[in-house]
CSV table of C-alpha atoms and ligand atoms in Angstrom, one decimal:
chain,number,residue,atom,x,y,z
P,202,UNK,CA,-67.9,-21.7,-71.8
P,203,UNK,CA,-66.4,-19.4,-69.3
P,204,UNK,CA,-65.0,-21.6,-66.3
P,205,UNK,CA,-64.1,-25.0,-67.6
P,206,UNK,CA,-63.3,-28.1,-65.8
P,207,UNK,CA,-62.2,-31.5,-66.5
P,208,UNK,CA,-63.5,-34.4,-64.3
P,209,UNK,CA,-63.7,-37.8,-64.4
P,210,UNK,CA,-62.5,-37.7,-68.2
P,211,UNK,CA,-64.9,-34.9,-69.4
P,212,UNK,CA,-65.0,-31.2,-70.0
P,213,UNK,CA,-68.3,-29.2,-68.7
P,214,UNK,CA,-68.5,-26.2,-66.8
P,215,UNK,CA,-67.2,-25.3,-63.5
P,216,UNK,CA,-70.4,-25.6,-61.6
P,217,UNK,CA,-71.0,-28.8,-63.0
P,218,UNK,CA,-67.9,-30.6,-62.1
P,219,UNK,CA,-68.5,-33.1,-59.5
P,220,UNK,CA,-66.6,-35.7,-57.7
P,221,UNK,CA,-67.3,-38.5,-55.2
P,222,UNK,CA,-67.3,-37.8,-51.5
P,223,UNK,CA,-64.7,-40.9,-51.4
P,224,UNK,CA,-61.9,-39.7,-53.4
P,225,UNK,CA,-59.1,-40.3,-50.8
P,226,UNK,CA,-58.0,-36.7,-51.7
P,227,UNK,CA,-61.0,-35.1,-50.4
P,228,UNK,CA,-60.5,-37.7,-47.3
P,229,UNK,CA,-56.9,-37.5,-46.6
P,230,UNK,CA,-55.6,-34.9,-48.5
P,231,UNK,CA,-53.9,-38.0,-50.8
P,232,UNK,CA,-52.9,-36.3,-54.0
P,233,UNK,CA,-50.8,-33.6,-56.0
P,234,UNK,CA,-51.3,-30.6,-57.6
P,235,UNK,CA,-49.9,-27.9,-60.0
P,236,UNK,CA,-51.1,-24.3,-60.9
P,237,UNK,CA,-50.2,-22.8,-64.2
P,238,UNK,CA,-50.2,-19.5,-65.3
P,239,UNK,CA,-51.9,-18.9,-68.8
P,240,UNK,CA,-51.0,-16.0,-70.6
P,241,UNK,CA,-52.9,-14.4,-74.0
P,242,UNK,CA,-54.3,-18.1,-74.2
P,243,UNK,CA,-50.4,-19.9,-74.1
P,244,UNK,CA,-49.7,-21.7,-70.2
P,245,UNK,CA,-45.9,-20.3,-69.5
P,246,UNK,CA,-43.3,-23.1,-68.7
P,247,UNK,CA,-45.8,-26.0,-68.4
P,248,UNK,CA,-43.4,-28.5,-69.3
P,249,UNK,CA,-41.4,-27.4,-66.2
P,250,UNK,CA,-45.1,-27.6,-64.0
P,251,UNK,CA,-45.9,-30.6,-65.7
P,252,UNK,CA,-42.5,-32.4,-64.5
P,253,UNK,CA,-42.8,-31.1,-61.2
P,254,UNK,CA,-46.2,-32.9,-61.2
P,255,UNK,CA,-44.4,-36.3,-61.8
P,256,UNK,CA,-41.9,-35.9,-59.2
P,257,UNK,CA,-44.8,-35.2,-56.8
P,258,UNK,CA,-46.7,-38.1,-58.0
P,259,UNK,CA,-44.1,-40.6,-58.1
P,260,UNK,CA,-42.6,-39.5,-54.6
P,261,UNK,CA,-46.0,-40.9,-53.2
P,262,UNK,CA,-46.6,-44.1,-55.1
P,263,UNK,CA,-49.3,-42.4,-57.4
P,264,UNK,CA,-48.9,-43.2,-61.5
P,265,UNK,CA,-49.8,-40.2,-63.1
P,266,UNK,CA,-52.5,-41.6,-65.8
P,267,UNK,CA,-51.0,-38.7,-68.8
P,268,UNK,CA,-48.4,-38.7,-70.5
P,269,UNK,CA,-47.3,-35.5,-71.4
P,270,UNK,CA,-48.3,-35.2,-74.8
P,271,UNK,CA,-52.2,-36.3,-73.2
P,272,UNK,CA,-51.5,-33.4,-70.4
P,273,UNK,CA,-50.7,-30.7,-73.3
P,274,UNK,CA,-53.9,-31.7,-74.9
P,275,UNK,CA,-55.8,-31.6,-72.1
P,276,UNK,CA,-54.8,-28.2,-71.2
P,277,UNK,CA,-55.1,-26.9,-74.1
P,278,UNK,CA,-58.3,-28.1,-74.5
P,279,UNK,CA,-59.5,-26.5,-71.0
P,280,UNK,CA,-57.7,-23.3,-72.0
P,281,UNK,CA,-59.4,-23.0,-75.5
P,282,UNK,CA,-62.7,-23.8,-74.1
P,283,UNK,CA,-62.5,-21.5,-71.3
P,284,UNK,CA,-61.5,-18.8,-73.9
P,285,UNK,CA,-59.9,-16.9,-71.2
P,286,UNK,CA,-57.0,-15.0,-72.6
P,287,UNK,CA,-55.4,-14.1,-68.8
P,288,UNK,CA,-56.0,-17.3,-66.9
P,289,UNK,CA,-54.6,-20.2,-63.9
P,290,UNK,CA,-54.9,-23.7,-65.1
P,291,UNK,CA,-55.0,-25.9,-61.5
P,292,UNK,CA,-54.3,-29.5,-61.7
P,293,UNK,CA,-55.2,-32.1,-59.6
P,294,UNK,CA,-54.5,-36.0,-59.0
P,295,UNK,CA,-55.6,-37.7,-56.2
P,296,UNK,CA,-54.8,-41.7,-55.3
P,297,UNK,CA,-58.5,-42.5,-56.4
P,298,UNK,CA,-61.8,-43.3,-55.4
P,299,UNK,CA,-62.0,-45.7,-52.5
P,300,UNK,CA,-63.9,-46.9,-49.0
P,301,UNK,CA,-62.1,-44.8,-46.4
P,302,UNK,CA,-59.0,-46.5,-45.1
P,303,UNK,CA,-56.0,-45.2,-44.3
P,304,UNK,CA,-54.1,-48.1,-46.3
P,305,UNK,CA,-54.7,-48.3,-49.9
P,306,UNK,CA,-54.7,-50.6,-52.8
P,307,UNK,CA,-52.2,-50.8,-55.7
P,308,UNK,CA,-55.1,-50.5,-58.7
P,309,UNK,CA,-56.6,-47.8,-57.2
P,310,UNK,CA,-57.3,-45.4,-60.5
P,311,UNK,CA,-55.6,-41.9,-59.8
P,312,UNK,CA,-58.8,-39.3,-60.5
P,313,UNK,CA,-57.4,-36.6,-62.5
P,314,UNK,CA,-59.3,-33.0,-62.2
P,315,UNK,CA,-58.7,-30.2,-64.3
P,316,UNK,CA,-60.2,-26.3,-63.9
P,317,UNK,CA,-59.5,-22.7,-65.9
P,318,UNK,CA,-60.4,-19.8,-64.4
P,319,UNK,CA,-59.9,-16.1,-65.1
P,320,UNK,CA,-56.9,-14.6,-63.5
P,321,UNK,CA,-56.8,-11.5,-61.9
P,322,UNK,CA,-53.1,-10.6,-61.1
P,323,UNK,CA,-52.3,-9.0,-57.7
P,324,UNK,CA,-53.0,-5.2,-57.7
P,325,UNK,CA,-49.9,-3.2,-59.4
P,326,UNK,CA,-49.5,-1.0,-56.1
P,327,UNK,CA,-48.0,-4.2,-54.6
P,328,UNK,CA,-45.4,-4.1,-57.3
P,329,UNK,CA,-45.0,-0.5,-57.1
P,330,UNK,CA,-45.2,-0.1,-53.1
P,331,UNK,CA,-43.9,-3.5,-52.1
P,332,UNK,CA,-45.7,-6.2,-50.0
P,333,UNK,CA,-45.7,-6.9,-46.0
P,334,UNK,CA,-44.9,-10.6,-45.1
P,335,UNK,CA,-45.2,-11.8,-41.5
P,336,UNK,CA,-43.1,-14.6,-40.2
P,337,UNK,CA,-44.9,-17.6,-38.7
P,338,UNK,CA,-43.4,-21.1,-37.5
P,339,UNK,CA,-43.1,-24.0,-39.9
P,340,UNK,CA,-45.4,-26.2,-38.6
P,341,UNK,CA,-45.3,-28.2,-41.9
P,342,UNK,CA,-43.9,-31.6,-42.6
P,343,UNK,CA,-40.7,-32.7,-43.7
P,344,UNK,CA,-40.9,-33.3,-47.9
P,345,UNK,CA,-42.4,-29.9,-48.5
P,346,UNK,CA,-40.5,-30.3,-52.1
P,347,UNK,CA,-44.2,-32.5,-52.6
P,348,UNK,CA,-46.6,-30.2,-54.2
P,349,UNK,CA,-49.3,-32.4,-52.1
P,350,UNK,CA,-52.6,-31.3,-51.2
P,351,UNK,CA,-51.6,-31.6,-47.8
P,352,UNK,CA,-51.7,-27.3,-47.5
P,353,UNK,CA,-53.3,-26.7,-44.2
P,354,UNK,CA,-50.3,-25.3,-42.0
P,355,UNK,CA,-50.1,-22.8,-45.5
P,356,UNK,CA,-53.8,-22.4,-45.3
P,357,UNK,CA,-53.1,-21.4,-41.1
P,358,UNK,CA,-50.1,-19.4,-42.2
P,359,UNK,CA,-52.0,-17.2,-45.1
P,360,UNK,CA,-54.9,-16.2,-43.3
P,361,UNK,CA,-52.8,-15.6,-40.3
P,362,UNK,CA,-51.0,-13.1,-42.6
P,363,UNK,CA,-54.1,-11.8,-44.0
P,364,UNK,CA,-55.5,-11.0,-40.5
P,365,UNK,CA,-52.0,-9.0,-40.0
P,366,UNK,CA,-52.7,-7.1,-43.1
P,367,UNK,CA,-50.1,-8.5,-44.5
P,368,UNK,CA,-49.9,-10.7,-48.3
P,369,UNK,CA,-47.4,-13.6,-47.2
P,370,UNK,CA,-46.4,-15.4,-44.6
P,371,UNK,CA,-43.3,-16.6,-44.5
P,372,UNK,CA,-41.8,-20.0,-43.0
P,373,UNK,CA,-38.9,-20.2,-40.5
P,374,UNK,CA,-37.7,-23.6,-38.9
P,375,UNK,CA,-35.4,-23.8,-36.2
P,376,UNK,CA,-34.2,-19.9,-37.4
P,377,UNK,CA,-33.7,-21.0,-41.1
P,378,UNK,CA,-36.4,-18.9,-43.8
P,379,UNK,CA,-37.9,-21.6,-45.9
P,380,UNK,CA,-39.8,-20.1,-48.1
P,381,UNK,CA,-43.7,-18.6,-48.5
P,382,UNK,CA,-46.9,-20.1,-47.7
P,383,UNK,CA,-47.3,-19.8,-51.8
P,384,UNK,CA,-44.0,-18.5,-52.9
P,385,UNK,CA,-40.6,-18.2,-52.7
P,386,UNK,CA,-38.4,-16.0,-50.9
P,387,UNK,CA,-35.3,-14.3,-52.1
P,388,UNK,CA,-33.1,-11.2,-50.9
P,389,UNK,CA,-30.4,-9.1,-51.9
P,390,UNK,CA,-27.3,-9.0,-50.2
P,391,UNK,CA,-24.0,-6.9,-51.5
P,392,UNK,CA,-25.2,-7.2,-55.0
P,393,UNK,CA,-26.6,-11.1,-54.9
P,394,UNK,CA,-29.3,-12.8,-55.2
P,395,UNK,CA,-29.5,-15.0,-52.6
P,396,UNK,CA,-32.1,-17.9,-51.9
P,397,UNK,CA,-32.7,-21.2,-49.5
P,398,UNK,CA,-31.1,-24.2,-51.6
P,399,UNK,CA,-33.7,-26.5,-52.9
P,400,UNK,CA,-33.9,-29.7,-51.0
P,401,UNK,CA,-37.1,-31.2,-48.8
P,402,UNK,CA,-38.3,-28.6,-46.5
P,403,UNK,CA,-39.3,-26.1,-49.6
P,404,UNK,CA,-40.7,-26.3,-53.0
P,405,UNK,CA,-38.8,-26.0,-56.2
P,406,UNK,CA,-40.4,-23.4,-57.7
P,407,UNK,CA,-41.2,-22.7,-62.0
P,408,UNK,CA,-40.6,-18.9,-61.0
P,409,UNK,CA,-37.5,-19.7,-58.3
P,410,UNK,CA,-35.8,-21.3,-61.2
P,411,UNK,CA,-36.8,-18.8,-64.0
P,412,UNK,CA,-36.2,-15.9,-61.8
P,413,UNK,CA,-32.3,-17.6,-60.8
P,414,UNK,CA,-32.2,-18.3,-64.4
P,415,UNK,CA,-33.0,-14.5,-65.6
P,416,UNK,CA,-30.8,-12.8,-62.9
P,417,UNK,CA,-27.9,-15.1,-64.2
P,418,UNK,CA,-28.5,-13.8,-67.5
P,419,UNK,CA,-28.3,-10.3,-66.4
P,420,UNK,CA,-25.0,-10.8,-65.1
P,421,UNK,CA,-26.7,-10.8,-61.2
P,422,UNK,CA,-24.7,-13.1,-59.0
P,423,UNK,CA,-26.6,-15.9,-58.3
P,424,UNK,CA,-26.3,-17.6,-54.2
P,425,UNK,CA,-28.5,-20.5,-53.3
P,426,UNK,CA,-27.8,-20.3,-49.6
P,427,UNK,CA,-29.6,-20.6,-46.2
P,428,UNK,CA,-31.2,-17.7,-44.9
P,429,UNK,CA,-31.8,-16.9,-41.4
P,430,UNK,CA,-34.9,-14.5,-40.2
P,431,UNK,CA,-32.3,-11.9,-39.2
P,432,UNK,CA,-30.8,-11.9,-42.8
P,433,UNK,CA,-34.2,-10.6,-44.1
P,434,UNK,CA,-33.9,-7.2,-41.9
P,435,UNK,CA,-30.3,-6.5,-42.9
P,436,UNK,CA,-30.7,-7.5,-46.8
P,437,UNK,CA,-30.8,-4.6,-49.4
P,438,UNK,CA,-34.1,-6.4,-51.5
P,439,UNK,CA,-35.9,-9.1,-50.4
P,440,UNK,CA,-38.8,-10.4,-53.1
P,441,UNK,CA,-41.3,-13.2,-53.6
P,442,UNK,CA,-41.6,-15.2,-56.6
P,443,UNK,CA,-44.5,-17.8,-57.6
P,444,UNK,CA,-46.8,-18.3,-60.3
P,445,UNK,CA,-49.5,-16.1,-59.3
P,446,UNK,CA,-47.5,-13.1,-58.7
P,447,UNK,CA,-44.3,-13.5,-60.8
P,448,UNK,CA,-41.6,-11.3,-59.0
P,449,UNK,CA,-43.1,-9.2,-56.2
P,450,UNK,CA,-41.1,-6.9,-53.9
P,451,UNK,CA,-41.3,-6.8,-50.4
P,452,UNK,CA,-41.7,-3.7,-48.5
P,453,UNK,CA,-41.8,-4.5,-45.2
P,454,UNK,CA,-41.5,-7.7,-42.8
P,455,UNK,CA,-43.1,-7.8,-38.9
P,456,UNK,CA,-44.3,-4.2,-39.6
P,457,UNK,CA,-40.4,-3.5,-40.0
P,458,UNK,CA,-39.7,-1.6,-43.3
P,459,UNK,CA,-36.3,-2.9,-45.1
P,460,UNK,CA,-34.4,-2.3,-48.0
P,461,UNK,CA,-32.8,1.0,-48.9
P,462,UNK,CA,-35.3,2.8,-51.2
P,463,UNK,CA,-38.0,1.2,-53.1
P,464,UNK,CA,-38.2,-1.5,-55.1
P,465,UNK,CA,-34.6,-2.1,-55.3
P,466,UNK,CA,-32.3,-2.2,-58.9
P,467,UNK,CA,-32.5,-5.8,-58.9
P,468,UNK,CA,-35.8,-6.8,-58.0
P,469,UNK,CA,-37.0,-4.2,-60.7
P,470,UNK,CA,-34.5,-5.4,-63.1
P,471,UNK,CA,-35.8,-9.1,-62.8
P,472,UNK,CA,-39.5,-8.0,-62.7
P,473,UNK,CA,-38.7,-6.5,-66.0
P,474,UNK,CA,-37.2,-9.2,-67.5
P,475,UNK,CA,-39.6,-11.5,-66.1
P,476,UNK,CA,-43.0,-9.4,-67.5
P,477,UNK,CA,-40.5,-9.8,-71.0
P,478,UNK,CA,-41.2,-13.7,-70.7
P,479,UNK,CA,-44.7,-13.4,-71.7
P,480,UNK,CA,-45.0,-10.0,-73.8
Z,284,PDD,N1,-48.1,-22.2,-55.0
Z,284,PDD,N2,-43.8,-22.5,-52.3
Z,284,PDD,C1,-45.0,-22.9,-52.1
Z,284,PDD,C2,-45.3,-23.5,-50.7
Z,284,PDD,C3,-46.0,-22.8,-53.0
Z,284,PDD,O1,-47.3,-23.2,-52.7
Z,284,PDD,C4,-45.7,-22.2,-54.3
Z,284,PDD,C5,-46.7,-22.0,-55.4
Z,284,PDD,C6,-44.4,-21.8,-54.5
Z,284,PDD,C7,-44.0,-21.1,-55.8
Z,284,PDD,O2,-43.9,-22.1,-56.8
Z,284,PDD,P1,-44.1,-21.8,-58.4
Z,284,PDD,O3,-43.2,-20.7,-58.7
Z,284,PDD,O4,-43.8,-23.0,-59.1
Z,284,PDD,O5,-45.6,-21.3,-58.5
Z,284,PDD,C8,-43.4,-22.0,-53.5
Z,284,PDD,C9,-49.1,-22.1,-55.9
Z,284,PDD,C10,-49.2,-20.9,-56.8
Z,284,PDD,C11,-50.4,-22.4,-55.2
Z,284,PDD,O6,-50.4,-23.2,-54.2
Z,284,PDD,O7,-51.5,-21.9,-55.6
């Protein structure tokens, strides 16, 4: 079977999967998610995505119905069924199934959703020629450290990008850089890596943390730090990290080219190290 999915406690293929119209997170958007990265057939750091997913879970009231031994299983089940040996692994849990009401019921079952599909990484000239991000207003809420289903300012905010020709856009409240509409940011100022400190207005990231962790090991001086939009024009490097496209540089932000000749040391330094992860 090519694109797998697990519903409503079975495998079968992707086009098969079904759910009900009154799964409160097709209503409301009432649920979490988490979107793993599977390479030659092995999902990279899912212990990290898999605690991420609790966190998420329990900071709305929903019990995760897994353990994590049951998740590992599951997923590995997907992944060897789908035989895909470059693949994304997306998770879903929703509140449950239920007549629509905004209030809800304690024994609500949590509906767990599971689909592999064949990844195609971004194309290498966006590694090797840098990206173009666009700055747009956060119009998000306020416990963005939720990886909910709630995404439609990022929806607004990528396609808004996309229709500037550009592959991210990037969040700024009241001046501060937050972080992508599916990444995180980092630049590189006098030699350090700097990034927004975790806390509610941006998402903890598998590859933030591996990427802080890698640049630590390579001696980089680590700052996590808030950002304003004018630090991005006057940084040296500024890069984008997130499971989809590991460590990507960017080349240019409004239109407005940065950086001092392209990719920097340090962003090619950590993409290095970071395509070492998973040799
Ligand atoms: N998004 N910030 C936001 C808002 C994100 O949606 C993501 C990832 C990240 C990076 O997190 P990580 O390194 O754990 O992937 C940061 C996934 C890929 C998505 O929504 O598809």
């Amino acid at each position: 079977m090519p694109d797998i999915a697990f519903a409503n406690g079975v495998f079968l293929p992707l086009a098969e999967a079904t759910v009900s119209v009154e799964d409160r997170g097709y209503q409301f958007g009432d649920g979490v998610y988490e979107l793993l990265r599977v390479y030659g057939g092995v999902p990279l750091r899912p212990l990290d995505h898999l605690a991420r997913l609790e966190r998420s879970a329990r900071a709305l009231g929903i019990a995760l119905p897994f353990d994590t031994a049951r998740w590992t299983s599951v997923i590995t089940e997907a992944v060897d069924r789908s035989n895909y040996p470059e693949a994304k692994v997306y998770i879903q849990v929703t509140r449950g199934v239920a007549p629509r009401d905004h209030t809800y019921s304690a024994t609500l079952v949590p509906a767990v959703v599971i689909t592999v599909r064949a990844m195609t990484p971004p194309a290498e000239s966006l590694y090797t020629d840098g990206t173009d991000i666009v700055t747009v207003p956060d119009l998000r809420w306020s416990r963005c450290d939720i990886k909910s289903l709630n995404l439609l300012a990022n929806v607004l905010a990528k396609q808004q990008a996309r229709n500037a020709g550009a592959f991210e856009a990037v969040f700024v409240r009241d001046g501060f850089v937050l972080e992508g509409a599916t990444s995180n940011v980092m630049t590189v100022h006098r030699g350090s890596l700097v990034t927004p400190p975790e806390g509610p207005l941006l998402l903890s990231g598998v590859t933030r943390h591996l990427t802080l962790q890698l640049a630590r090991e390579a001696g980089i001086s680590v700052a996590e730090r808030s950002l304003t939009e004018a630090d991005l024009y006057t940084a040296a490097e500024v890069l984008l990290t997130g499971t989809t496209i590991e460590i990507l540089p960017v080349g240019r932000i409004n239109g407005r080219c940065i950086g001092e000749g392209f990719p920097g040391p340090i962003t090619k330094e950590l993409m290095a190290r970071f395509r070492k992860l998973h040799a």
